[in-house]
Coordinates of C-alpha atoms in Angstrom, one line a residue:
X1 CA 60.5 62.5 195.3
X2 CA 56.8 62.1 195.5
X3 CA 54.6 59.2 196.2
X4 CA 51.2 58.6 195.4
X5 CA 48.2 55.6 195.3
X6 CA 48.7 53.4 192.4
X7 CA 46.4 50.7 191.1
X8 CA 47.3 47.3 189.7
X9 CA 44.2 46.4 187.7
X10 CA 45.7 43.5 186.9
X11 CA 46.6 42.2 190.6
X12 CA 43.2 43.5 191.8
X13 CA 41.2 41.4 189.0
X14 CA 43.5 38.6 189.7
X15 CA 43.1 38.4 193.4
X16 CA 39.5 39.6 193.9
X17 CA 38.3 36.3 194.1
X18 CA 40.0 35.7 197.4
X19 CA 38.0 38.5 199.1
X20 CA 34.8 36.3 199.2
X21 CA 35.1 33.9 202.1
X22 CA 31.7 32.2 201.9
X23 CA 30.9 30.1 198.9
X24 CA 27.1 30.9 199.4
X25 CA 27.7 34.8 199.1
X26 CA 27.3 34.2 195.3
X27 CA 23.5 33.3 196.0
X28 CA 23.1 36.0 198.7
X29 CA 24.6 38.7 196.1
X30 CA 22.1 37.6 193.5
X31 CA 19.0 38.0 196.1
X32 CA 20.3 41.1 197.1
X33 CA 20.4 42.5 193.6
X34 CA 17.2 41.1 192.5
X35 CA 15.6 42.9 195.7
X36 CA 17.4 46.2 195.1
X37 CA 15.7 45.7 191.3
X38 CA 12.2 45.8 193.3
X39 CA 11.5 42.1 192.6
X40 CA 8.5 40.7 194.7
X41 CA 9.5 37.1 193.6
X42 CA 12.8 35.2 193.1
X43 CA 13.0 31.9 191.4
X44 CA 16.1 29.7 191.9
X45 CA 17.0 26.7 190.0
X46 CA 20.1 24.6 191.2
X47 CA 21.2 21.7 188.9
X48 CA 24.2 20.6 190.5
X49 CA 24.7 17.7 188.3
X50 CA 24.9 19.9 185.2
X51 CA 26.6 22.9 187.4
X52 CA 24.0 25.0 186.5
X53 CA 22.5 27.8 188.9
X54 CA 19.6 30.0 187.4
X55 CA 18.2 33.1 189.1
X56 CA 14.9 35.0 187.4
X57 CA 13.4 37.8 189.1
X58 CA 10.2 40.2 188.5
X59 CA 12.5 43.6 189.2
X60 CA 12.7 46.3 186.9
X61 CA 15.6 44.8 185.5
X62 CA 19.0 45.9 184.1
X63 CA 19.1 49.4 182.3
X64 CA 22.7 49.4 182.1
X65 CA 24.6 46.0 181.2
X66 CA 28.1 47.7 181.7
X67 CA 27.3 47.9 185.5
X68 CA 27.6 44.1 185.5
X69 CA 31.4 44.0 184.7
X70 CA 32.0 47.4 186.6
X71 CA 34.1 47.0 189.8
X72 CA 33.0 49.4 192.6
X73 CA 30.4 50.9 190.4
X74 CA 26.9 50.1 191.8
X75 CA 24.9 51.2 189.2
X76 CA 22.0 52.1 191.5
X77 CA 20.1 55.3 191.9
X78 CA 21.2 57.9 194.4
X79 CA 18.3 57.4 196.8
X80 CA 18.9 53.5 197.1
X81 CA 22.8 54.2 197.2
X82 CA 22.5 56.7 200.4
X83 CA 19.9 54.2 202.1
X84 CA 21.7 50.9 201.8
X85 CA 25.5 51.7 200.7
X86 CA 26.1 49.0 197.6
X87 CA 29.7 48.4 197.4
X88 CA 29.6 47.3 193.4
X89 CA 31.1 44.4 194.0
X90 CA 28.6 41.6 194.8
X91 CA 28.0 40.6 190.8
X92 CA 32.0 40.0 190.5
X93 CA 31.4 37.0 192.6
X94 CA 29.9 35.5 189.5
X95 CA 33.3 35.9 187.7
X96 CA 35.2 33.9 190.0
X97 CA 32.4 31.4 190.5
X98 CA 31.3 30.4 187.0
X99 CA 32.9 29.7 184.1
X100 CA 30.3 31.3 182.1
X101 CA 27.4 33.9 182.7
X102 CA 24.1 34.4 180.6
X103 CA 22.4 37.6 181.7
X104 CA 19.0 38.8 179.8
X105 CA 16.5 41.9 180.8
X106 CA 14.2 43.5 178.8
X107 CA 15.2 42.5 175.0
X108 CA 18.8 42.6 175.9
X109 CA 21.2 39.7 176.5
X110 CA 24.8 39.2 176.9
X111 CA 26.9 36.0 177.1
X112 CA 30.1 36.6 179.1
X113 CA 33.3 33.8 179.2
X114 CA 34.3 34.7 183.0
X115 CA 38.2 33.9 182.1
X116 CA 38.0 36.2 179.2
X117 CA 36.1 39.0 181.2
X118 CA 38.9 38.7 183.7
X119 CA 41.4 39.5 180.8
X120 CA 39.4 42.6 180.2
X121 CA 37.7 41.4 177.0
X122 CA 34.7 43.1 175.7
X123 CA 31.3 41.4 174.7
X124 CA 28.5 42.4 172.9
X125 CA 25.1 43.0 174.1
X126 CA 22.7 41.5 171.6
X127 CA 19.1 41.9 171.1
X128 CA 16.3 39.3 172.1
X129 CA 12.9 38.6 170.2
X130 CA 11.3 37.6 173.3
X131 CA 11.2 40.2 176.4
X132 CA 12.1 39.3 179.7
X133 CA 10.2 41.1 182.5
X134 CA 12.8 41.5 185.3
X135 CA 16.4 39.7 185.0
X136 CA 17.3 36.2 184.4
X137 CA 21.1 35.1 185.5
X138 CA 22.3 31.8 184.6
X139 CA 25.6 31.0 185.6
X140 CA 27.5 27.7 184.1
X141 CA 30.3 25.9 185.7
X142 CA 29.2 26.6 189.5
X143 CA 30.3 24.2 192.0
X144 CA 28.4 25.1 195.1
X145 CA 27.8 22.0 197.3
X146 CA 25.0 21.8 200.0
X147 CA 22.9 24.6 198.7
X148 CA 19.9 22.8 199.2
X149 CA 20.5 22.2 202.8
X150 CA 21.4 26.4 203.0
X151 CA 18.9 28.0 201.5
X152 CA 16.5 28.0 204.3
X153 CA 19.0 29.4 206.3
X154 CA 20.1 31.8 204.0
X155 CA 16.7 33.6 203.1
X156 CA 15.3 33.3 206.5
X157 CA 15.0 37.3 207.0
X158 CA 14.6 38.0 203.5
X159 CA 11.9 40.1 202.5
X160 CA 11.2 39.0 199.0
X161 CA 9.5 35.6 198.3
X162 CA 11.9 32.9 197.3
X163 CA 11.2 29.6 195.3
X164 CA 14.0 27.3 195.1
X165 CA 14.3 24.0 192.9
X166 CA 9.9 24.3 193.1
X167 CA 10.2 24.9 196.7
X168 CA 8.7 28.4 198.5
X169 CA 11.2 29.0 201.2
X170 CA 9.5 29.7 204.6
X171 CA 11.2 33.0 205.5
X172 CA 10.2 32.5 209.4
X173 CA 12.2 35.6 210.4
X174 CA 11.5 37.9 207.7
X175 CA 9.8 41.5 208.4
X176 CA 6.3 40.1 206.7
X177 CA 6.2 37.0 208.6
X178 CA 6.7 38.1 212.7
X179 CA 5.5 40.6 214.8
X180 CA 7.8 43.8 214.6
X181 CA 8.0 46.9 216.5
X182 CA 9.8 50.5 215.4
X183 CA 12.5 51.2 217.3
X184 CA 15.5 53.8 217.0
X185 CA 17.8 51.2 215.7
X186 CA 15.4 49.2 213.5
X187 CA 12.4 46.9 213.8
X188 CA 12.7 44.4 216.9
X189 CA 10.7 41.3 217.4
X190 CA 11.0 40.5 221.5
X191 CA 10.5 36.7 222.1
X192 CA 8.3 36.0 225.3
X193 CA 6.6 39.4 225.2
X194 CA 3.1 37.5 225.9
X195 CA 4.1 34.6 227.9
X196 CA 7.4 36.1 229.8
X197 CA 9.6 33.4 228.5
X198 CA 12.5 35.7 227.7
X199 CA 15.6 35.3 226.0
X200 CA 19.3 36.5 225.4
X201 CA 19.3 35.0 222.2
X202 CA 19.0 37.6 219.1
X203 CA 19.4 37.2 215.8
X204 CA 20.4 40.4 213.8
X205 CA 19.8 40.9 210.3
X206 CA 20.8 43.8 207.6
X207 CA 19.1 44.2 204.4
X208 CA 17.7 40.7 204.7
X209 CA 20.6 38.9 205.6
X210 CA 22.0 37.8 209.1
X211 CA 24.9 39.4 210.3
X212 CA 24.8 38.1 214.0
X213 CA 23.7 34.3 215.1
X214 CA 24.1 32.9 218.5
X215 CA 25.8 30.2 219.2
X216 CA 22.8 28.4 220.7
X217 CA 19.1 29.2 220.5
X218 CA 15.5 27.6 219.9
X219 CA 14.3 28.4 216.6
X220 CA 10.4 29.7 218.0
X221 CA 12.1 31.4 221.0
X222 CA 14.7 33.8 219.7
X223 CA 14.8 38.0 219.5
X224 CA 14.9 39.2 216.0
X225 CA 16.1 42.3 214.8
X226 CA 16.1 43.9 211.5
X227 CA 18.8 46.9 211.4
X228 CA 18.2 50.3 209.7
X229 CA 20.8 50.0 207.0
X230 CA 21.2 53.8 207.1
X231 CA 22.9 53.5 210.6
X232 CA 24.4 50.2 210.5
X233 CA 26.9 48.7 207.6
X234 CA 28.2 45.2 207.2
X235 CA 31.7 44.4 206.0
X236 CA 32.8 44.0 202.3
X237 CA 32.4 41.8 200.4
X238 CA 30.2 38.8 202.3
X239 CA 27.9 41.1 204.3
X240 CA 28.0 38.5 207.0
X241 CA 29.3 40.5 210.0
X242 CA 28.7 44.1 210.9
X243 CA 31.5 46.8 211.2
X244 CA 32.8 47.2 214.5
X245 CA 30.6 44.1 215.5
X246 CA 31.2 44.3 219.2
X247 CA 30.1 47.9 219.6
X248 CA 27.0 47.6 217.1
X249 CA 26.0 44.2 219.1
X250 CA 26.0 46.8 222.3
X251 CA 23.6 48.6 220.8
X252 CA 21.1 45.9 219.7
X253 CA 21.3 44.4 223.4
X254 CA 20.5 47.7 224.8
X255 CA 17.8 48.3 222.3
X256 CA 16.1 44.9 223.1
X257 CA 16.5 45.7 227.1
X258 CA 14.5 48.7 226.2
X259 CA 12.1 46.8 224.6
X260 CA 11.5 44.8 227.3
X261 CA 10.9 47.5 229.7
X262 CA 8.0 48.9 227.7
X263 CA 6.7 45.6 227.4
X264 CA 7.0 45.4 231.5
X265 CA 5.5 48.6 232.3
X266 CA 2.4 48.1 229.7
X267 CA 1.8 44.4 231.2
X268 CA 2.3 46.1 235.0
X269 CA -0.6 48.1 234.4
X270 CA -2.7 45.4 232.5
X271 CA -2.2 42.4 234.8
X272 CA -3.4 41.7 238.3
X273 CA -0.2 42.1 240.6
X274 CA 0.2 38.4 241.2
X275 CA -0.1 37.7 237.5
X276 CA 2.3 40.1 236.2
X277 CA 5.1 38.8 239.0
X278 CA 4.6 35.0 238.2
X279 CA 4.5 36.0 234.5
X280 CA 7.4 38.3 234.0
X281 CA 9.7 37.7 236.8
X282 CA 12.1 36.0 234.8
X283 CA 12.1 38.3 232.0
X284 CA 12.9 41.3 234.7
X285 CA 15.6 39.2 236.0
X286 CA 17.1 38.2 232.7
X287 CA 16.8 42.0 231.4
X288 CA 17.7 43.9 234.6
X289 CA 14.3 45.5 235.3
X290 CA 13.7 44.1 238.8
X291 CA 13.1 47.8 239.9
X292 CA 9.6 47.3 238.5
X293 CA 8.8 45.4 241.7
X294 CA 10.0 47.6 244.2
X295 CA 6.5 49.4 244.9
X296 CA 4.6 46.2 244.7
X297 CA 3.7 43.9 247.6
X298 CA 3.6 40.7 245.7
X299 CA 6.8 38.5 245.4
X300 CA 8.0 35.9 243.1
X301 CA 7.8 32.3 244.4
X302 CA 10.7 31.5 242.9
X303 CA 13.0 33.7 245.3
X304 CA 12.0 31.0 248.2
X305 CA 13.0 27.4 249.1
X306 CA 12.1 25.3 251.8
X307 CA 14.9 23.1 253.4
X308 CA 13.0 19.6 253.2
X309 CA 15.8 17.0 253.6
X310 CA 18.9 17.1 255.6
X311 CA 21.5 19.4 254.7
X312 CA 25.0 18.4 253.6
X313 CA 27.9 19.3 251.4
X314 CA 26.7 19.3 247.7
X315 CA 28.6 17.8 244.8
X316 CA 28.7 21.1 242.2
X317 CA 25.9 22.7 244.1
X318 CA 23.1 20.0 243.5
X319 CA 21.0 20.6 246.8
X320 CA 18.6 17.9 247.0
X321 CA 17.4 18.9 250.3
X322 CA 15.9 22.2 249.3
X323 CA 12.5 22.3 247.5
X324 CA 10.7 25.7 245.9
X325 CA 8.2 27.1 248.0
X326 CA 4.9 26.3 247.3
X327 CA 4.2 30.1 247.4
X328 CA 5.7 33.3 248.3
X329 CA 5.1 34.7 251.8
X330 CA 2.6 37.7 252.0
X331 CA 4.5 41.5 253.0
X332 CA 2.3 41.2 256.0
X333 CA 3.6 37.9 257.3
X334 CA 7.1 39.0 256.5
X335 CA 7.0 42.3 258.1
X336 CA 5.3 41.0 261.4
X337 CA 7.7 38.1 261.6
X338 CA 5.4 35.2 261.2
X339 CA 7.9 34.4 258.3
X340 CA 11.4 34.2 259.0
X341 CA 13.5 34.6 255.9
X342 CA 17.4 33.5 255.6
X343 CA 20.0 33.8 253.3
X344 CA 22.9 31.4 253.5
X345 CA 25.8 29.9 251.6
X346 CA 26.5 26.7 250.6
X347 CA 26.5 23.8 253.5
X348 CA 30.1 23.5 255.2
X349 CA 31.4 22.6 258.3
X350 CA 31.3 26.3 259.1
X351 CA 27.9 26.9 258.8
X352 CA 26.2 23.5 259.0
X353 CA 24.8 24.3 262.6
X354 CA 23.0 27.3 261.2
X355 CA 21.4 25.0 258.4
X356 CA 20.3 22.5 261.0
X357 CA 18.7 25.7 263.2
X358 CA 17.1 27.1 260.3
X359 CA 15.5 23.6 259.5
X360 CA 14.5 22.8 262.5
X361 CA 12.5 26.4 263.1
X362 CA 11.2 25.8 259.3
X363 CA 12.8 28.9 258.6
X364 CA 12.5 29.8 254.5
X365 CA 15.6 30.6 252.5
X366 CA 15.4 33.5 250.2
X367 CA 17.7 34.8 247.2
X368 CA 17.1 38.4 247.9
X369 CA 20.0 39.5 246.0
X370 CA 18.1 38.7 242.6
X371 CA 15.8 41.8 243.7
X372 CA 16.8 45.3 243.4
X373 CA 18.7 46.7 245.9
X374 CA 15.9 49.1 246.9
X375 CA 13.3 46.6 247.6
X376 CA 11.5 46.8 250.6
X377 CA 12.4 43.0 251.2
X378 CA 15.8 43.1 252.1
X379 CA 15.7 44.8 255.7
X380 CA 13.7 41.6 256.6
X381 CA 16.4 38.9 255.7
X382 CA 18.9 37.6 258.1
X383 CA 22.1 36.2 257.3
X384 CA 22.8 33.6 260.0
X385 CA 26.3 33.0 258.7
X386 CA 27.4 36.2 260.0
X387 CA 26.6 34.8 263.6
X388 CA 28.7 32.7 265.5
X389 CA 26.9 29.6 266.4
X390 CA 27.1 27.7 269.7
X391 CA 26.8 23.8 269.6
X392 CA 26.9 21.9 272.6
X393 CA 26.1 18.2 273.3
X394 CA 23.7 17.2 276.1
X395 CA 24.1 14.0 277.9
X396 CA 27.3 13.2 276.3
X397 CA 28.0 9.3 276.3
X398 CA 31.1 8.7 274.1
X399 CA 33.8 10.4 272.5
X400 CA 36.1 8.8 269.9
X401 CA 37.7 9.7 266.6
X402 CA 36.8 7.6 263.3
X403 CA 39.4 6.9 261.2
X404 CA 37.5 6.8 258.0
X405 CA 38.7 6.6 254.4
X406 CA 38.5 10.2 253.7
X407 CA 38.1 12.2 256.6
X408 CA 38.9 11.4 260.2
X409 CA 36.6 13.2 262.6
X410 CA 36.0 12.8 266.4
X411 CA 32.9 11.5 266.9
X412 CA 30.6 12.7 270.0
X413 CA 27.7 10.3 271.1
X414 CA 25.2 12.4 273.2
X415 CA 21.5 12.4 274.2
X416 CA 20.7 15.7 272.1
X417 CA 22.4 18.6 270.4
X418 CA 21.6 22.3 271.3
X419 CA 22.6 25.0 268.9
X420 CA 21.8 28.6 269.4
X421 CA 23.0 31.9 267.8
X422 CA 21.4 35.4 267.6
X423 CA 18.6 34.4 270.3
X424 CA 17.2 31.4 268.6
X425 CA 17.7 27.9 269.6
X426 CA 17.2 24.4 268.4
X427 CA 17.2 20.9 270.0
X428 CA 18.4 18.1 267.7
X429 CA 17.7 14.4 268.7
X430 CA 17.1 12.7 265.3
X431 CA 20.0 14.0 263.1
X432 CA 23.7 14.6 263.5
X433 CA 25.5 18.0 263.1
X434 CA 28.9 18.8 262.3
X435 CA 30.8 21.9 264.1
X436 CA 34.1 22.5 264.3
X437 CA 35.6 19.2 262.6
X438 CA 33.4 17.3 265.0
X439 CA 30.2 15.3 264.6
X440 CA 27.6 15.4 267.1
X441 CA 25.2 12.3 267.1
X442 CA 22.4 12.8 269.1
X443 CA 20.2 9.5 270.4
X444 CA 18.1 8.8 267.1
X445 CA 20.8 9.6 265.0
X446 CA 21.9 6.0 263.1
X447 CA 22.1 6.7 259.4
X448 CA 25.9 8.1 259.2
X449 CA 25.0 10.7 257.2
X450 CA 26.5 13.7 259.2
X451 CA 29.5 12.6 257.3
X452 CA 28.4 14.5 254.5
X453 CA 28.3 17.6 256.5
X454 CA 31.7 17.5 257.1
X455 CA 33.1 16.9 253.5
X456 CA 32.1 17.1 250.0
X457 CA 34.3 13.9 249.1
X458 CA 35.6 15.9 246.2
X459 CA 39.3 15.2 245.4
X460 CA 42.1 17.5 243.9
X461 CA 41.1 16.8 240.4
X462 CA 37.5 17.9 241.0
X463 CA 36.2 14.1 241.2
X464 CA 33.5 13.2 243.4
X465 CA 34.9 10.3 245.6
X466 CA 31.5 8.0 245.8
X467 CA 33.1 5.0 246.9
X468 CA 35.0 6.8 249.8
X469 CA 31.4 9.1 250.7
X470 CA 29.7 5.8 251.2
X471 CA 32.1 3.8 253.1
X472 CA 32.9 6.9 255.3
X473 CA 29.1 7.1 255.8
X474 CA 28.8 3.2 256.7
X475 CA 31.9 3.5 259.1
X476 CA 30.2 6.3 261.3
X477 CA 26.8 4.5 260.9
X478 CA 28.7 1.0 262.5
X479 CA 30.6 3.2 265.1
X480 CA 27.3 4.6 266.5
X481 CA 25.9 1.0 266.5
X482 CA 28.7 -0.7 268.4
X483 CA 28.7 2.3 270.8
X484 CA 25.3 2.3 271.4
X485 CA 25.0 -1.5 271.8
X486 CA 23.9 -2.9 274.8
X487 CA 24.9 -6.9 273.9
X488 CA 28.8 -7.4 274.5
X489 CA 28.6 -10.8 272.4
X490 CA 26.9 -8.9 269.4
X491 CA 29.6 -5.8 269.7
X492 CA 32.6 -8.0 269.5
X493 CA 31.2 -10.3 266.6
X494 CA 30.2 -7.5 264.7
X495 CA 33.9 -6.3 265.2
X496 CA 35.6 -9.7 264.3
X497 CA 33.2 -10.0 261.3
X498 CA 35.3 -7.5 259.8
X499 CA 38.7 -9.1 260.2
X500 CA 38.1 -12.1 258.2
X501 CA 39.8 -14.4 260.6
X502 CA 38.8 -17.6 258.7
X503 CA 41.7 -16.8 256.6
X504 CA 44.1 -17.9 258.9
X505 CA 44.8 -21.4 259.2
X506 CA 46.7 -21.1 262.4
X507 CA 43.2 -19.7 264.2
X508 CA 41.2 -22.6 262.9
X509 CA 39.5 -24.5 266.1
X510 CA 40.8 -22.1 268.8
X511 CA 39.3 -20.9 271.5
X512 CA 40.3 -17.6 273.1
X513 CA 39.6 -15.6 276.3
X514 CA 39.5 -11.8 275.3
X515 CA 39.3 -9.2 278.1
X516 CA 38.5 -5.3 277.1
X517 CA 39.6 -2.4 279.1
X518 CA 43.1 -3.2 279.9
X519 CA 46.4 -1.8 279.0
X520 CA 47.4 1.7 278.1
X521 CA 45.2 2.5 275.7
X522 CA 42.9 1.0 276.9
X523 CA 43.4 -2.2 274.9
X524 CA 42.7 -5.7 275.5
X525 CA 44.0 -9.0 276.7
X526 CA 43.9 -12.2 274.8
X527 CA 44.1 -15.5 276.4
X528 CA 43.9 -19.1 274.3
X529 CA 42.1 -21.4 276.2
X530 CA 43.2 -25.0 276.3
X531 CA 45.8 -26.6 273.9
X532 CA 48.7 -25.4 276.1
X533 CA 51.1 -28.5 274.7
X534 CA 50.4 -27.2 271.6
X535 CA 51.7 -23.6 272.1
X536 CA 54.7 -24.6 274.0
X537 CA 57.0 -24.2 271.5
X538 CA 55.2 -21.0 270.1
X539 CA 56.1 -18.9 273.3
X540 CA 52.8 -19.1 275.0
X541 CA 49.2 -18.1 274.8
X542 CA 49.0 -14.8 276.2
X543 CA 49.1 -11.6 274.4
X544 CA 47.7 -7.8 275.0
X545 CA 46.4 -5.4 272.3

């Protein structure tokens, strides 16, 4: 028994309609045919109320009308066929999208009933009195909604002038509209080449139509690539995606990266060093060309930050206590040690002391990892997180556990806090610091913000506990105030005010004598003053707490 390929022509004709996945393919195929016919101007008229689509071009016309109804037989000359790989199925979309097709070119015309054509019935090609220069295709019974909204997008990279319903299409990314440079894969427009505002977003076109569109991009800030049709092919029949798109788009990205390399190398020779770095650092970073900075003394200011506020654990990395450095330090100041550069992880209870010392000593934070690994800056960057900090209270006055809503730290009140590591030292008198789960509070700290060094107040569901954070900071501030108070009446009044004693009718009008510092904890002793007879039945007027 032998088998061989068989072709069910009836089934192929019936099912070909499902090969096209996009209703706008009808328009792009007609545009493509006009371009291949050498058209320099195309006019499209769409009358949705009449379901009529009319396409007129000034190309060299149709020589053989049989090619219109020949499947997988393009009819283009050998040169164009070798360059663009036409599939020979584009016009067949008309048979499935329209009930009637009228085509005219030169002195010839054919009127095709689509249903009959798909039954393989023949049609007469007639002779016209008036000559049609180019080609006119008129489709009847066409339902193609939203075409007016899509025409600008369909034509945005098309190389031939198109007028739709009397309005010229902008074709903003066409080869004759933007500056392009020849490359091994086609022609490339690199966005940001002059101002350094680089982007990863790249629009990719093949034979004038988009085959790759980024999900998000700004219309005036996007790279544009028109691929060489001899090297790249789009999938049959819609031509809206490249074949082996994942691999081919890597080639595109590699070429845009190489184009940026060429731009940067030229700019480096033409601009002052400081201007080159300021303008193009972001582009170098995006496209991995940081090695161009290795032989330059100038540094990008974007690498440096100053600790301008109180460091604390942040929610989703929002470090409001940092601000950009006004300018990058000079190489001379860095290498001489006049400027100390550090790199530290996000604030945590493990490294809060390192942050406080860095702030006290006015060290600059740097993101040296954004530079090439061989850059001269790296040996001059310190990493405090790798060194153990010694944190000691000086003149300790109190030590107590604070029972907060979210955290229960031990609070140490003192005159000052001494921080040391790696031969450096800082004395804190104005701000508290978290270390090993303890909060060390020096003489001038009253805010309670040290709680935020102990915790980021984010729960297991990744929700920021704003109310708990505020409550715990206020609780610490209240505790500091009470422990440092020199007025015992004010301190006791502050504590009693939180209890809301007025809610209890039994206590109304009563006077008590409170003695603090007795008992086992130590606690306090409470005596009711007067009204002994009223309490006789209640078991006495003395209690200890």
